[in-house]
Amino acid sequence: MIRLAAAALVLLAGASQDSASPPPELEFAQVVVRQQVIIRVPRSGDRRVEASAPMHWREGAGPRCIQARQIAGAMPAASSVDFVLHDKRRVRAQLGQRCAGLDYYSGLYLNANPDGQICAERDVIRSRMGGQCGIVQFRSLEPTRP
């Protein structure tokens, strides 16, 4: 991409010169490439739990932020997303509104921040359909039997 931009600059500089004039001194240009990193979180289900033993979850106080690299998978619903972390904990992100398409399409997107964290009242979750919803708070989930 940088080579393409440099070649375009050389062509433009050559096209604007008069053919009778001597070649100018070499000039350098700087091209800035900005990159946005988007983390795609796959939809996951706990396939090891037997279907005959449904699990219920009790919500408790949760953290303000979670490390993005700790997220192993996600189970989206209409107004929340349950994140499964690599250390087997579950954290529910409660969303500010119903997020269109979040519970239908497989997966979701999170923008990576420089600090590497996903925080409540700061970050948003984007559905694959294009909608986005702000994270209001995180709640920790503890398993309970019915």
mmCIF file of C-alpha atoms in Angstrom:
data_model
loop_
_atom_site.group_PDB
_atom_site.id
_atom_site.type_symbol
_atom_site.label_atom_id
_atom_site.label_comp_id
_atom_site.label_asym_id
_atom_site.label_seq_id
_atom_site.Cartn_x
_atom_site.Cartn_y
_atom_site.Cartn_z
ATOM 1 C CA MET A 1 0.000 0.000 0.000
ATOM 2 C CA ILE A 2 2.833 2.384 0.832
ATOM 3 C CA ARG A 3 4.614 1.446 -2.393
ATOM 4 C CA LEU A 4 1.424 2.146 -4.342
ATOM 5 C CA ALA A 5 1.083 5.563 -2.715
ATOM 6 C CA ALA A 6 4.739 6.384 -3.447
ATOM 7 C CA ALA A 7 4.342 5.316 -7.104
ATOM 8 C CA ALA A 8 1.254 7.508 -7.430
ATOM 9 C CA LEU A 9 3.171 10.489 -6.018
ATOM 10 C CA VAL A 10 6.002 9.951 -8.520
ATOM 11 C CA LEU A 11 3.540 9.721 -11.427
ATOM 12 C CA LEU A 12 1.696 12.844 -10.319
ATOM 13 C CA ALA A 13 4.925 14.761 -9.897
ATOM 14 C CA GLY A 14 6.112 13.670 -13.355
ATOM 15 C CA ALA A 15 2.798 14.534 -15.058
ATOM 16 C CA SER A 16 2.731 18.067 -13.686
ATOM 17 C CA GLN A 17 6.248 18.993 -14.890
ATOM 18 C CA ASP A 18 7.097 20.576 -18.188
ATOM 19 C CA SER A 19 9.059 18.097 -20.342
ATOM 20 C CA ALA A 20 11.678 20.757 -21.250
ATOM 21 C CA SER A 21 12.611 21.563 -17.663
ATOM 22 C CA PRO A 22 15.346 19.656 -15.861
ATOM 23 C CA PRO A 23 14.286 17.050 -13.314
ATOM 24 C CA PRO A 24 13.749 18.540 -9.833
ATOM 25 C CA GLU A 25 15.618 17.482 -6.763
ATOM 26 C CA LEU A 26 14.348 14.397 -5.057
ATOM 27 C CA GLU A 27 11.439 15.120 -2.695
ATOM 28 C CA PHE A 28 10.123 12.794 -0.052
ATOM 29 C CA ALA A 29 6.548 12.456 1.158
ATOM 30 C CA GLN A 30 5.142 10.821 4.240
ATOM 31 C CA VAL A 31 2.109 8.562 4.158
ATOM 32 C CA VAL A 32 0.285 7.808 7.408
ATOM 33 C CA VAL A 33 -1.663 4.565 7.555
ATOM 34 C CA ARG A 34 -4.170 4.235 10.369
ATOM 35 C CA GLN A 35 -5.517 0.889 11.352
ATOM 36 C CA GLN A 36 -8.594 -0.048 13.328
ATOM 37 C CA VAL A 37 -8.529 -3.372 15.118
ATOM 38 C CA ILE A 38 -11.871 -5.113 15.560
ATOM 39 C CA ILE A 39 -12.169 -8.241 17.661
ATOM 40 C CA ARG A 40 -14.723 -10.771 16.379
ATOM 41 C CA VAL A 41 -16.080 -12.784 19.271
ATOM 42 C CA PRO A 42 -17.518 -16.129 18.193
ATOM 43 C CA ARG A 43 -20.814 -17.328 19.559
ATOM 44 C CA SER A 44 -20.256 -20.220 21.922
ATOM 45 C CA GLY A 45 -22.297 -22.689 23.849
ATOM 46 C CA ASP A 46 -21.224 -24.952 26.651
ATOM 47 C CA ARG A 47 -21.537 -28.262 24.810
ATOM 48 C CA ARG A 48 -20.189 -30.281 27.739
ATOM 49 C CA VAL A 49 -23.258 -29.660 29.906
ATOM 50 C CA GLU A 50 -25.905 -32.316 29.463
ATOM 51 C CA ALA A 51 -29.247 -31.192 28.043
ATOM 52 C CA SER A 52 -31.087 -32.922 30.910
ATOM 53 C CA ALA A 53 -29.369 -30.715 33.501
ATOM 54 C CA PRO A 54 -30.266 -27.092 32.704
ATOM 55 C CA MET A 55 -28.115 -24.501 34.399
ATOM 56 C CA HIS A 56 -29.437 -21.335 35.960
ATOM 57 C CA TRP A 57 -27.266 -18.340 36.671
ATOM 58 C CA ARG A 58 -27.388 -15.989 39.626
ATOM 59 C CA GLU A 59 -26.128 -12.472 38.986
ATOM 60 C CA GLY A 60 -23.770 -10.763 41.395
ATOM 61 C CA ALA A 61 -21.697 -7.614 41.432
ATOM 62 C CA GLY A 62 -19.369 -7.542 38.469
ATOM 63 C CA PRO A 63 -16.207 -5.735 37.441
ATOM 64 C CA ARG A 64 -16.156 -2.377 35.709
ATOM 65 C CA CYS A 65 -13.833 -3.720 32.982
ATOM 66 C CA ILE A 66 -12.683 -7.079 31.638
ATOM 67 C CA GLN A 67 -9.546 -7.863 29.643
ATOM 68 C CA ALA A 68 -10.400 -8.385 25.971
ATOM 69 C CA ARG A 69 -7.849 -11.200 25.671
ATOM 70 C CA GLN A 70 -9.657 -13.122 28.457
ATOM 71 C CA ILE A 71 -12.821 -13.530 26.346
ATOM 72 C CA ALA A 72 -13.129 -17.092 25.048
ATOM 73 C CA GLY A 73 -16.659 -16.814 23.651
ATOM 74 C CA ALA A 74 -19.980 -15.097 23.942
ATOM 75 C CA MET A 75 -23.646 -15.995 24.141
ATOM 76 C CA PRO A 76 -25.668 -12.997 22.961
ATOM 77 C CA ALA A 77 -29.295 -12.347 23.855
ATOM 78 C CA ALA A 78 -31.532 -9.420 22.961
ATOM 79 C CA SER A 79 -30.423 -7.061 25.744
ATOM 80 C CA SER A 80 -27.336 -8.737 27.216
ATOM 81 C CA VAL A 81 -24.267 -10.761 26.293
ATOM 82 C CA ASP A 82 -22.813 -13.503 28.482
ATOM 83 C CA PHE A 83 -19.032 -13.660 28.057
ATOM 84 C CA VAL A 84 -17.249 -16.933 28.797
ATOM 85 C CA LEU A 85 -13.726 -16.171 29.976
ATOM 86 C CA HIS A 86 -10.664 -18.391 29.583
ATOM 87 C CA ASP A 87 -10.610 -19.062 33.340
ATOM 88 C CA LYS A 88 -14.166 -20.553 33.071
ATOM 89 C CA ARG A 89 -15.855 -17.546 34.703
ATOM 90 C CA ARG A 90 -18.912 -15.941 33.136
ATOM 91 C CA VAL A 91 -19.647 -12.260 33.035
ATOM 92 C CA ARG A 92 -22.877 -10.720 31.726
ATOM 93 C CA ALA A 93 -22.695 -7.418 29.876
ATOM 94 C CA GLN A 94 -26.009 -5.647 30.319
ATOM 95 C CA LEU A 95 -26.755 -3.451 27.329
ATOM 96 C CA GLY A 96 -28.486 -0.089 27.386
ATOM 97 C CA GLN A 97 -31.060 -1.129 24.813
ATOM 98 C CA ARG A 98 -32.191 -4.049 22.712
ATOM 99 C CA CYS A 99 -29.450 -4.618 20.154
ATOM 100 C CA ALA A 100 -30.906 -5.414 16.719
ATOM 101 C CA GLY A 101 -29.727 -8.714 15.272
ATOM 102 C CA LEU A 102 -27.497 -9.578 18.208
ATOM 103 C CA ASP A 103 -29.446 -12.705 19.165
ATOM 104 C CA TYR A 104 -29.968 -13.814 15.547
ATOM 105 C CA TYR A 105 -26.602 -13.508 13.799
ATOM 106 C CA SER A 106 -23.703 -15.610 14.971
ATOM 107 C CA GLY A 107 -21.047 -13.547 16.731
ATOM 108 C CA LEU A 108 -20.488 -9.916 17.574
ATOM 109 C CA TYR A 109 -17.759 -7.296 17.306
ATOM 110 C CA LEU A 110 -15.830 -5.347 19.934
ATOM 111 C CA ASN A 111 -13.445 -2.495 19.171
ATOM 112 C CA ALA A 112 -10.069 -2.969 20.771
ATOM 113 C CA ASN A 113 -8.950 -0.099 22.972
ATOM 114 C CA PRO A 114 -5.328 0.828 23.631
ATOM 115 C CA ASP A 115 -5.636 -0.363 27.237
ATOM 116 C CA GLY A 116 -6.821 -3.833 26.113
ATOM 117 C CA GLN A 117 -9.967 -3.699 28.234
ATOM 118 C CA ILE A 118 -13.686 -3.721 27.554
ATOM 119 C CA CYS A 119 -15.345 -1.360 30.046
ATOM 120 C CA ALA A 120 -18.919 -0.603 31.081
ATOM 121 C CA GLU A 121 -20.178 2.903 30.369
ATOM 122 C CA ARG A 122 -17.401 3.336 27.773
ATOM 123 C CA ASP A 123 -17.409 0.597 25.148
ATOM 124 C CA VAL A 124 -20.036 -0.661 22.724
ATOM 125 C CA ILE A 125 -20.912 -4.041 21.269
ATOM 126 C CA ARG A 126 -21.623 -4.164 17.550
ATOM 127 C CA SER A 127 -23.887 -6.759 16.006
ATOM 128 C CA ARG A 128 -22.996 -8.312 12.666
ATOM 129 C CA MET A 129 -26.123 -6.643 11.274
ATOM 130 C CA GLY A 130 -24.603 -3.221 11.929
ATOM 131 C CA GLY A 131 -26.308 -2.087 15.132
ATOM 132 C CA GLN A 132 -24.405 -1.062 18.216
ATOM 133 C CA CYS A 133 -25.310 -1.008 21.889
ATOM 134 C CA GLY A 134 -23.495 0.499 24.837
ATOM 135 C CA ILE A 135 -22.468 -1.661 27.782
ATOM 136 C CA VAL A 136 -24.241 -0.361 30.898
ATOM 137 C CA GLN A 137 -22.628 -2.705 33.433
ATOM 138 C CA PHE A 138 -21.007 -6.080 33.919
ATOM 139 C CA ARG A 139 -22.497 -8.655 36.294
ATOM 140 C CA SER A 140 -20.719 -11.803 37.450
ATOM 141 C CA LEU A 141 -22.635 -15.052 36.956
ATOM 142 C CA GLU A 142 -22.602 -17.949 39.403
ATOM 143 C CA PRO A 143 -24.173 -21.308 38.488
ATOM 144 C CA THR A 144 -27.135 -22.540 40.520
ATOM 145 C CA ARG A 145 -29.295 -25.632 40.144
ATOM 146 C CA PRO A 146 -33.046 -25.156 39.669
#
